[in-house]
Structures are given as C-alpha cells and as structure tokens.
Amino acid sequence: MLIQNPLSPAQLQQLHDLPIHWVKTQDALFALLDDLEQVDTIALDTEFIKRDTFFPILALIQINTGKAIYLLDAPKLYLEEFWEVLADIPTVVLHACGEDLGIYYLLSNLPALRNVFDTQIGLGFLTGENSLGYQKSLQETIAVHVDKGESQSDWLQRPLTPEQESYAVDDVRYLLPMFVAIKKQLTEQGLWQYAVEDCQSYTQEIFANFTTPDNALYLSVADYRDNREQLAMLQTLCEWREQLAKSINRPRTFILRPQALREIIEKPPFSMKQLGFTSIKPNVIRMYGQEILTLIDKVRKEDDAAYPSLLPLPYRSLSSDVQKQLEKAIKQHGQTLSIDETVLMRKKWLSELYAYAVAAEKPALSPWLSGWRKAWIMAEILPILDTVIANNSPSSEHETPAE
C-alpha cells in the first residue's frame, strides 16, 4: 500500500534552490564525470526524437546528483566515457526506464546495466499498478505536481524554451525524493529486495530486446495459430524489414506495420495487384512491392524442413478450470507477500511457464521467473501445469495444423 508523504516547504525550497548547469563542452563533461564518480545515487532522464527515424536522436540528458542538476547537450558531446561511468554508479534512478535504457544500449554497446532502480516498478509493488506515469506518481507519492505539456516538443532546437528547460529539469528534480519515499515504504513493507530484483530483470529484458537476432524478430508478431509456412514468411519479412529500416533510417512501421505483415501471411499475394488489397502504403508497394513478392515466392519454394517450429499454445488456451487453479494459487501467494497479483504474475509469464512445462528440453526461464519467484513457481505453479500435460493437454491439437 502506498501512503502519500508530502514534501515539507523546506524540502521543496531546497529542491528549487538546486543549481542548474548546462554541459556543452567535453571539458565540462569530464568535470561532471569526476563528480559522478563520487556519488552513490543519481536521477536520470533523457529527451530524444524518434518520430521518423529508426535510430533515436538523443537531444538531452538530465542528471540530478542531489547537489546539482545537469543538462547535457548530447548532440555536442562524445559520450562514450559517460556511458561507462554511468554503469559504475551504485544506483541510477529512472522512471519508466524502457526507452532511456534502449538509447543507452544502442549508443554504448555495453552489457545490461545492473544498477538501475525504476520508480515505476517500485510503485507497482505499493499500488498494484504497473504503469503509473511520472506526473501521477509524483502526486500520489510526495504530493508534487509537474507539467508534462512539453513531452512532444522539439528537443533538438537550441536554445530550449524556458518551458522546455523547466520541464526537463523537473523530470529529475523530484525523482530523487520520490525514490527515497518509495524505498522507505518498500523497506518497511518487506518488499524492497523484490522490487530491486525486478528492476534488474527489466533492464535485462530491455537489453535482450535490443540484442534479438534479426531472424528471431518475427516472434513478436507471430501467432500460435500460424502454420510453419506462415511463420517462415513472417520470419523472412521481419528480417528484411529490419535490415531495410536500419539502412534507410526509418521506423519499421514506415515499411510494414504489424497489421500488414499479418495480412500478407494470412493471404500471401502473388501479384502487385493483390498487394494493393492490403493495408500497405501505396508508396511502399511502389518502392518495395516486387521485393516483397520475391521474398514470399522464395519461402514457397523452400524445403519446409527449414521452416520455423510451431509456436507453443498460450496460457489462455488452458481450460477455465486450470486457469482458475492458477489464479487461486497466485492470489493466495500474493496475499501472503502483500503483493498485487498483477505484479506477482503476468499473463505473458504464465504463457512462458506453460511453454516451459510442455517443452521436452527445458529452456532457460526469463529473469523475472528465475529469481525470487522461482521457488514458489516450482512448488505451486508448475505442478498445476504438469498435471494438465499428464492428462493430455490441448497441445496435442496443435501438432499437425494444415500447411
């Protein structure tokens, strides 16, 4: 349970009095790096542009050391040493860190961070909500209101408007005191270590997403009902789309949206005319239509032994009785730990566990499931799934779909 702990007027004044420094030169950056090597905890945020490009354009990095706020003019700086120093700081606090860490992994070429605390994840343990925005999180935790009206503005323009600079500063000004309040309540409720571990699981998940081989990208769009030829087409198209998107620096969806990919594999076209009946943009058909048809035809002519394997059935394919057993076990354990069921176990994790249970060769579980949840999963969740498999689970219906 989250208890609002408003900041005192003195605390608010102290935060407003923090000096703000722009970092626009390498010398200024090196001075900041020396300071960062002496701190234990910082708050971090980034502003970037990624509307029309595959690769995000990093425009600004905001840091709060507790003694000062720094605005790094990213386009003017070589940041290689900054990324390395960032990895060595004991605790880096962010809120909803997915996109920020995506930029870190893209630009740094360094391993997954292990020092991140995401206040959004921490608040999930206290509220049962997994995606509280920064504005609402501040209000409910420390009774601070910030304006979020500049989030979609042009962060590459210089100088920034006063509104932009205020927005950027506020994104880290209050993040440290919110972190302190969250840590205190998590510690008092015996949930701190669970939250810390989940933050590290998330950073590893983001890293894995950014290092996914091109030939595995189709899995994010594939459906368990797809036959092997459809999966092979999807795999080929996703791999081609990824390479093209990188080469022309345009978003994947500029080339083929998920809906268009589904339309292609569900009714594979033989002609440009048939491609025109899909939701693919006309200019994409003109530029790449023949290439798409060639890729599809190549898959048709391949030996089906090279096609990907069928996907395992999802958790939702289980009978309602089995799902109720699982939900009961999750609810009981959540009550024991005082953790909301949606934080303790997500639907996609149950699907992962079902795939694990039916697999002849057991795959490695994701970090979320191989940490503090694992002993409970092995003792209570997998036995329920194993019973289903022993009693002829519906997986047998999935073995020989029509090609």
Short mmCIF file of C-alpha atoms in Angstrom, two decimals:
data_model
loop_
_atom_site.label_atom_id
_atom_site.label_comp_id
_atom_site.label_asym_id
_atom_site.label_seq_id
_atom_site.Cartn_x
_atom_site.Cartn_y
_atom_site.Cartn_z
CA MET A 1 0.00 0.00 0.00
CA LEU A 2 1.26 3.45 -0.91
CA ILE A 3 0.99 6.22 1.66
CA GLN A 4 1.35 9.77 0.35
CA ASN A 5 4.19 11.60 2.10
CA PRO A 6 4.09 15.29 1.03
CA LEU A 7 7.36 17.17 0.96
CA SER A 8 7.69 19.94 3.52
CA PRO A 9 8.00 23.58 2.39
CA ALA A 10 11.67 23.46 3.42
CA GLN A 11 12.28 20.35 1.30
CA LEU A 12 10.53 21.92 -1.69
CA GLN A 13 12.59 25.08 -1.33
CA GLN A 14 15.78 23.05 -1.16
CA LEU A 15 14.87 21.30 -4.41
CA HIS A 16 14.04 24.62 -6.11
CA ASP A 17 17.39 26.01 -4.98
CA LEU A 18 19.41 23.26 -6.66
CA PRO A 19 21.85 24.86 -9.12
CA ILE A 20 21.33 24.01 -12.79
CA HIS A 21 24.36 23.55 -15.04
CA TRP A 22 24.43 23.11 -18.79
CA VAL A 23 27.13 20.75 -20.04
CA LYS A 24 28.03 21.76 -23.60
CA THR A 25 31.76 21.02 -23.90
CA GLN A 26 33.97 17.98 -23.39
CA ASP A 27 35.83 19.76 -20.58
CA ALA A 28 32.56 20.39 -18.75
CA LEU A 29 31.58 16.75 -19.30
CA PHE A 30 34.89 15.49 -17.92
CA ALA A 31 34.41 17.66 -14.82
CA LEU A 32 30.93 16.16 -14.36
CA LEU A 33 32.30 12.63 -14.76
CA ASP A 34 34.78 13.32 -11.94
CA ASP A 35 31.85 14.38 -9.75
CA LEU A 36 29.76 11.36 -10.71
CA GLU A 37 32.49 9.00 -9.59
CA GLN A 38 31.99 10.34 -6.05
CA VAL A 39 28.20 9.88 -5.77
CA ASP A 40 26.17 6.84 -4.77
CA THR A 41 22.81 7.72 -6.34
CA ILE A 42 21.68 9.90 -9.24
CA ALA A 43 18.39 10.55 -11.01
CA LEU A 44 18.50 10.28 -14.80
CA ASP A 45 16.22 11.10 -17.71
CA THR A 46 16.63 11.69 -21.44
CA GLU A 47 14.88 13.61 -24.18
CA PHE A 48 15.14 12.38 -27.74
CA ILE A 49 13.49 12.46 -31.15
CA LYS A 50 12.27 9.25 -32.79
CA ARG A 51 9.24 10.13 -34.88
CA ASP A 52 10.59 9.47 -38.38
CA THR A 53 13.83 7.56 -37.81
CA PHE A 54 14.85 4.03 -36.87
CA PHE A 55 17.67 5.28 -34.68
CA PRO A 56 16.62 7.74 -31.96
CA ILE A 57 18.37 11.12 -31.93
CA LEU A 58 19.49 11.83 -28.37
CA ALA A 59 18.88 15.51 -27.66
CA LEU A 60 19.31 15.96 -23.91
CA ILE A 61 20.39 14.04 -20.80
CA GLN A 62 19.22 15.27 -17.39
CA ILE A 63 21.01 14.29 -14.19
CA ASN A 64 20.30 15.13 -10.56
CA THR A 65 23.12 14.30 -8.16
CA GLY A 66 21.26 15.62 -5.13
CA LYS A 67 23.56 18.65 -5.07
CA ALA A 68 23.00 19.99 -8.58
CA ILE A 69 21.08 19.34 -11.79
CA TYR A 70 22.99 18.93 -15.04
CA LEU A 71 21.61 19.27 -18.57
CA LEU A 72 23.89 17.55 -21.07
CA ASP A 73 23.68 18.95 -24.59
CA ALA A 74 24.03 15.50 -26.11
CA PRO A 75 24.47 16.43 -29.82
CA LYS A 76 27.59 18.42 -28.92
CA LEU A 77 29.28 15.73 -26.82
CA TYR A 78 31.20 12.49 -27.22
CA LEU A 79 29.51 10.32 -24.62
CA GLU A 80 31.48 7.07 -24.63
CA GLU A 81 33.13 7.74 -21.24
CA PHE A 82 29.83 8.98 -19.82
CA TRP A 83 28.15 5.64 -20.54
CA GLU A 84 30.99 3.80 -18.83
CA VAL A 85 30.85 5.99 -15.73
CA LEU A 86 27.07 5.62 -15.61
CA ALA A 87 27.43 1.84 -15.38
CA ASP A 88 29.67 2.22 -12.30
CA ILE A 89 27.38 4.46 -10.22
CA PRO A 90 25.85 2.31 -7.44
CA THR A 91 22.24 3.41 -8.07
CA VAL A 92 20.77 5.12 -11.12
CA VAL A 93 17.12 6.11 -10.61
CA LEU A 94 14.75 6.46 -13.56
CA HIS A 95 11.00 6.40 -14.07
CA ALA A 96 9.63 4.14 -16.82
CA CYS A 97 13.17 3.45 -17.99
CA GLY A 98 12.46 1.38 -21.10
CA GLU A 99 13.18 3.98 -23.77
CA ASP A 100 16.02 5.59 -21.80
CA LEU A 101 17.81 2.27 -21.45
CA GLY A 102 17.11 1.49 -25.08
CA ILE A 103 19.15 4.55 -26.01
CA TYR A 104 21.88 3.56 -23.54
CA TYR A 105 22.20 0.07 -25.05
CA LEU A 106 22.08 1.40 -28.59
CA LEU A 107 24.76 4.04 -28.10
CA SER A 108 27.05 2.43 -25.55
CA ASN A 109 27.50 -1.16 -26.78
CA LEU A 110 27.88 -2.11 -23.11
CA PRO A 111 26.31 -5.04 -21.21
CA ALA A 112 23.00 -4.85 -19.40
CA LEU A 113 23.00 -2.39 -16.51
CA ARG A 114 22.67 -3.82 -13.01
CA ASN A 115 22.40 -0.57 -11.05
CA VAL A 116 19.01 0.74 -12.20
CA PHE A 117 16.05 1.38 -9.95
CA ASP A 118 12.85 2.16 -11.85
CA THR A 119 10.40 4.04 -9.62
CA GLN A 120 7.52 2.87 -11.81
CA ILE A 121 8.35 -0.75 -10.93
CA GLY A 122 8.79 0.14 -7.26
CA LEU A 123 5.40 1.83 -7.20
CA GLY A 124 3.85 -1.28 -8.74
CA PHE A 125 4.62 -3.17 -5.53
CA LEU A 126 2.93 -0.45 -3.47
CA THR A 127 -0.09 0.29 -5.67
CA GLY A 128 -0.73 -2.77 -7.84
CA GLU A 129 -0.43 -0.56 -10.94
CA ASN A 130 2.37 -1.46 -13.32
CA SER A 131 2.41 1.66 -15.50
CA LEU A 132 1.90 4.77 -13.38
CA GLY A 133 3.09 7.85 -15.25
CA TYR A 134 5.61 10.25 -13.76
CA GLN A 135 3.11 13.04 -13.14
CA LYS A 136 0.65 10.82 -11.27
CA SER A 137 3.47 9.05 -9.42
CA LEU A 138 4.82 12.30 -8.02
CA GLN A 139 1.35 13.44 -6.98
CA GLU A 140 0.48 10.20 -5.20
CA THR A 141 3.90 9.73 -3.57
CA ILE A 142 5.14 13.18 -2.49
CA ALA A 143 2.20 15.47 -3.45
CA VAL A 144 4.13 17.34 -6.15
CA HIS A 145 2.57 18.45 -9.43
CA VAL A 146 4.62 18.86 -12.62
CA ASP A 147 3.53 19.97 -16.06
CA LYS A 148 4.03 17.39 -18.85
CA GLY A 149 2.99 19.60 -21.74
CA GLU A 150 6.42 19.73 -23.41
CA SER A 151 6.97 15.99 -23.84
CA GLN A 152 6.45 16.03 -27.62
CA SER A 153 8.22 19.31 -28.34
CA ASP A 154 11.34 19.74 -30.47
CA TRP A 155 14.18 18.83 -28.12
CA LEU A 156 16.84 19.43 -30.74
CA GLN A 157 16.13 23.14 -31.02
CA ARG A 158 18.55 25.48 -29.31
CA PRO A 159 18.08 27.37 -27.20
CA LEU A 160 15.33 25.43 -25.47
CA THR A 161 12.34 27.49 -24.49
CA PRO A 162 12.00 28.33 -20.77
CA GLU A 163 9.07 25.89 -20.66
CA GLN A 164 11.18 23.10 -22.15
CA GLU A 165 14.06 23.69 -19.77
CA SER A 166 11.71 23.78 -16.77
CA TYR A 167 10.08 20.54 -17.95
CA ALA A 168 13.47 18.85 -18.42
CA VAL A 169 14.72 19.96 -15.01
CA ASP A 170 11.53 18.86 -13.23
CA ASP A 171 11.87 15.39 -14.73
CA VAL A 172 14.84 14.79 -12.42
CA ARG A 173 14.37 17.48 -9.74
CA TYR A 174 11.72 15.45 -7.89
CA LEU A 175 12.82 11.96 -8.92
CA LEU A 176 15.32 11.51 -6.09
CA PRO A 177 12.94 12.49 -3.26
CA MET A 178 10.27 10.24 -4.79
CA PHE A 179 12.79 7.40 -4.87
CA VAL A 180 13.63 7.98 -1.20
CA ALA A 181 9.93 7.86 -0.26
CA ILE A 182 9.35 4.69 -2.31
CA LYS A 183 12.41 2.95 -0.89
CA LYS A 184 11.32 3.75 2.67
CA GLN A 185 7.86 2.27 2.18
CA LEU A 186 9.10 -0.78 0.29
CA THR A 187 11.62 -1.46 3.05
CA GLU A 188 9.02 -1.07 5.80
CA GLN A 189 6.69 -3.49 3.97
CA GLY A 190 9.44 -6.06 3.31
CA LEU A 191 9.28 -5.57 -0.46
CA TRP A 192 12.48 -3.67 -1.23
CA GLN A 193 14.60 -6.60 -2.41
CA TYR A 194 11.77 -7.91 -4.60
CA ALA A 195 11.50 -4.52 -6.29
CA VAL A 196 15.26 -4.20 -6.75
CA GLU A 197 15.42 -7.62 -8.39
CA ASP A 198 12.52 -6.84 -10.70
CA CYS A 199 14.24 -3.63 -11.81
CA GLN A 200 17.28 -5.68 -12.79
CA SER A 201 15.07 -8.20 -14.59
CA TYR A 202 13.57 -5.37 -16.58
CA THR A 203 16.95 -3.96 -17.58
CA GLN A 204 17.98 -7.42 -18.77
CA GLU A 205 14.74 -7.77 -20.73
CA ILE A 206 15.33 -4.44 -22.49
CA PHE A 207 18.90 -5.48 -23.28
CA ALA A 208 17.67 -8.80 -24.69
CA ASN A 209 15.14 -6.98 -26.88
CA PHE A 210 17.88 -4.79 -28.32
CA THR A 211 20.15 -7.75 -28.99
CA THR A 212 17.49 -10.02 -30.52
CA PRO A 213 18.86 -11.61 -33.71
CA ASP A 214 17.10 -10.42 -36.87
CA ASN A 215 15.87 -13.94 -37.62
CA ALA A 216 14.00 -14.03 -34.29
CA LEU A 217 12.16 -10.70 -34.66
CA TYR A 218 9.13 -12.43 -36.17
CA LEU A 219 8.25 -13.90 -32.77
CA SER A 220 6.88 -10.55 -31.60
CA VAL A 221 4.29 -10.62 -34.40
CA ALA A 222 3.68 -14.35 -34.75
CA ASP A 223 0.56 -16.15 -33.55
CA TYR A 224 0.37 -19.68 -32.20
CA ARG A 225 -2.25 -20.43 -34.87
CA ASP A 226 0.18 -19.69 -37.73
CA ASN A 227 1.35 -22.72 -39.67
CA ARG A 228 5.02 -23.27 -40.39
CA GLU A 229 4.96 -21.75 -43.86
CA GLN A 230 3.28 -18.64 -42.48
CA LEU A 231 5.92 -18.42 -39.77
CA ALA A 232 8.66 -18.75 -42.39
CA MET A 233 7.14 -15.91 -44.42
CA LEU A 234 6.84 -13.78 -41.31
CA GLN A 235 10.42 -14.52 -40.31
CA THR A 236 11.71 -13.59 -43.76
CA LEU A 237 9.66 -10.39 -43.99
CA CYS A 238 10.61 -9.21 -40.48
CA GLU A 239 14.30 -9.85 -41.12
CA TRP A 240 14.12 -7.97 -44.45
CA ARG A 241 12.17 -5.11 -42.86
CA GLU A 242 14.71 -4.75 -40.04
CA GLN A 243 17.66 -4.55 -42.38
CA LEU A 244 15.88 -2.10 -44.68
CA ALA A 245 14.70 0.10 -41.77
CA LYS A 246 18.26 0.38 -40.49
CA SER A 247 19.72 1.10 -43.91
CA ILE A 248 17.28 3.95 -44.68
CA ASN A 249 16.95 5.03 -41.01
CA ARG A 250 13.16 4.91 -41.00
CA PRO A 251 10.84 3.27 -38.44
CA ARG A 252 9.85 -0.34 -39.04
CA THR A 253 6.23 0.77 -39.34
CA PHE A 254 7.16 3.10 -42.21
CA ILE A 255 7.80 -0.07 -44.23
CA LEU A 256 5.35 -2.67 -42.90
CA ARG A 257 3.05 -2.35 -39.91
CA PRO A 258 2.18 -5.47 -37.89
CA GLN A 259 -1.31 -5.47 -39.46
CA ALA A 260 0.19 -5.53 -42.95
CA LEU A 261 2.51 -8.40 -42.01
CA ARG A 262 -0.46 -10.38 -40.76
CA GLU A 263 -2.43 -9.65 -43.93
CA ILE A 264 0.44 -10.85 -46.12
CA ILE A 265 0.95 -14.19 -44.39
CA GLU A 266 -2.77 -14.91 -44.00
CA LYS A 267 -3.42 -14.40 -47.73
CA PRO A 268 0.01 -14.50 -49.39
CA PRO A 269 -0.13 -12.36 -52.55
CA PHE A 270 1.08 -13.43 -55.99
CA SER A 271 0.96 -10.03 -57.67
CA MET A 272 1.33 -6.31 -57.13
CA LYS A 273 -2.42 -6.02 -57.58
CA GLN A 274 -3.05 -8.40 -54.69
CA LEU A 275 -0.57 -6.46 -52.54
CA GLY A 276 -2.76 -3.41 -53.22
CA PHE A 277 -5.62 -5.06 -51.33
CA THR A 278 -3.61 -4.97 -48.11
CA SER A 279 -3.06 -2.02 -45.77
CA ILE A 280 0.49 -1.48 -47.07
CA LYS A 281 1.01 2.15 -48.04
CA PRO A 282 0.89 2.73 -51.83
CA ASN A 283 4.34 4.33 -51.88
CA VAL A 284 5.81 1.27 -50.10
CA ILE A 285 4.19 -1.02 -52.70
CA ARG A 286 5.68 1.07 -55.50
CA MET A 287 9.15 1.06 -53.94
CA TYR A 288 9.35 -2.42 -52.42
CA GLY A 289 6.35 -4.41 -53.65
CA GLN A 290 8.27 -6.57 -56.11
CA GLU A 291 10.89 -7.28 -53.47
CA ILE A 292 8.17 -8.40 -51.04
CA LEU A 293 6.67 -10.72 -53.67
CA THR A 294 10.10 -12.20 -54.39
CA LEU A 295 10.66 -12.93 -50.70
CA ILE A 296 7.27 -14.63 -50.40
CA ASP A 297 7.88 -16.72 -53.51
CA LYS A 298 11.27 -17.77 -52.18
CA VAL A 299 9.67 -19.09 -48.99
CA ARG A 300 7.09 -21.02 -51.02
CA LYS A 301 9.91 -22.81 -52.87
CA GLU A 302 11.94 -23.63 -49.75
CA ASP A 303 12.11 -27.09 -48.23
CA ASP A 304 9.65 -26.97 -45.33
CA ALA A 305 12.27 -28.62 -43.14
CA ALA A 306 13.86 -25.15 -42.93
CA TYR A 307 10.65 -23.55 -41.66
CA PRO A 308 10.47 -22.42 -38.01
CA SER A 309 8.76 -24.66 -35.50
CA LEU A 310 5.19 -24.04 -34.47
CA LEU A 311 4.69 -21.75 -31.52
CA PRO A 312 3.53 -23.25 -28.23
CA LEU A 313 -0.05 -22.75 -27.17
CA PRO A 314 -0.60 -19.70 -24.94
CA TYR A 315 -1.78 -19.71 -21.37
CA ARG A 316 -5.29 -18.67 -22.47
CA SER A 317 -5.70 -21.99 -24.31
CA LEU A 318 -5.90 -23.81 -20.98
CA SER A 319 -9.30 -24.80 -19.67
CA SER A 320 -11.14 -22.38 -17.42
CA ASP A 321 -10.78 -24.84 -14.51
CA VAL A 322 -6.99 -24.86 -14.85
CA GLN A 323 -6.88 -21.09 -15.19
CA LYS A 324 -8.93 -20.78 -12.01
CA GLN A 325 -6.49 -23.07 -10.17
CA LEU A 326 -3.60 -20.89 -11.29
CA GLU A 327 -5.41 -17.69 -10.38
CA LYS A 328 -6.18 -19.08 -6.93
CA ALA A 329 -2.54 -20.03 -6.33
CA ILE A 330 -1.38 -16.59 -7.50
CA LYS A 331 -3.92 -14.78 -5.35
CA GLN A 332 -3.02 -16.76 -2.23
CA HIS A 333 0.70 -16.17 -2.66
CA GLY A 334 0.11 -12.51 -3.42
CA GLN A 335 -1.83 -12.14 -0.18
CA THR A 336 0.95 -13.90 1.72
CA LEU A 337 3.53 -11.45 0.38
CA SER A 338 1.19 -8.44 0.30
CA ILE A 339 1.82 -8.08 -3.44
CA ASP A 340 -0.89 -7.50 -6.03
CA GLU A 341 -1.48 -10.50 -8.32
CA THR A 342 -0.72 -8.47 -11.45
CA VAL A 343 2.73 -7.66 -10.07
CA LEU A 344 3.37 -11.17 -8.85
CA MET A 345 2.47 -12.89 -12.12
CA ARG A 346 1.62 -11.54 -15.58
CA LYS A 347 -0.27 -13.38 -18.33
CA LYS A 348 2.77 -13.44 -20.61
CA TRP A 349 4.79 -15.10 -17.85
CA LEU A 350 2.13 -17.78 -17.47
CA SER A 351 2.37 -18.42 -21.21
CA GLU A 352 6.14 -18.70 -20.83
CA LEU A 353 5.71 -21.18 -17.98
CA TYR A 354 3.24 -23.25 -20.00
CA ALA A 355 5.72 -23.39 -22.90
CA TYR A 356 8.41 -24.37 -20.39
CA ALA A 357 6.23 -27.13 -18.95
CA VAL A 358 5.45 -28.74 -22.33
CA ALA A 359 9.00 -28.45 -23.70
CA ALA A 360 10.98 -31.67 -23.86
CA GLU A 361 14.21 -29.73 -23.45
CA LYS A 362 13.62 -27.09 -20.82
CA PRO A 363 14.57 -23.58 -21.96
CA ALA A 364 16.05 -21.03 -19.59
CA LEU A 365 13.39 -19.02 -17.81
CA SER A 366 13.34 -15.25 -18.18
CA PRO A 367 14.96 -13.25 -15.35
CA TRP A 368 11.51 -12.37 -14.00
CA LEU A 369 10.81 -16.04 -13.32
CA SER A 370 14.26 -17.26 -12.33
CA GLY A 371 14.71 -15.00 -9.32
CA TRP A 372 12.64 -14.52 -6.17
CA ARG A 373 9.52 -16.05 -7.78
CA LYS A 374 11.25 -19.28 -8.84
CA ALA A 375 10.89 -21.37 -5.66
CA TRP A 376 7.16 -20.62 -5.48
CA ILE A 377 6.73 -21.29 -9.21
CA MET A 378 8.44 -24.68 -8.96
CA ALA A 379 6.47 -25.62 -5.85
CA GLU A 380 2.98 -24.44 -6.80
CA ILE A 381 2.57 -23.23 -10.40
CA LEU A 382 4.44 -25.83 -12.45
CA PRO A 383 2.78 -28.78 -10.68
CA ILE A 384 -0.60 -27.47 -11.86
CA LEU A 385 0.68 -27.22 -15.43
CA ASP A 386 2.38 -30.61 -15.22
CA THR A 387 -0.93 -32.17 -14.22
CA VAL A 388 -2.60 -30.69 -17.30
CA ILE A 389 0.13 -32.09 -19.54
CA ALA A 390 -0.09 -35.51 -17.90
CA ASN A 391 -3.84 -35.52 -18.56
CA ASN A 392 -3.39 -34.88 -22.30
CA SER A 393 -3.30 -31.09 -22.54
CA PRO A 394 -4.66 -29.38 -25.66
CA SER A 395 -1.12 -29.17 -27.05
CA SER A 396 -1.82 -32.38 -28.98
CA GLU A 397 -4.33 -30.47 -31.10
CA HIS A 398 -1.54 -28.14 -32.20
CA GLU A 399 0.88 -30.73 -33.53
CA THR A 400 -0.29 -31.07 -37.12
CA PRO A 401 -2.08 -27.96 -38.37
CA ALA A 402 -2.81 -27.65 -42.05
CA GLU A 403 0.07 -26.19 -44.01
#
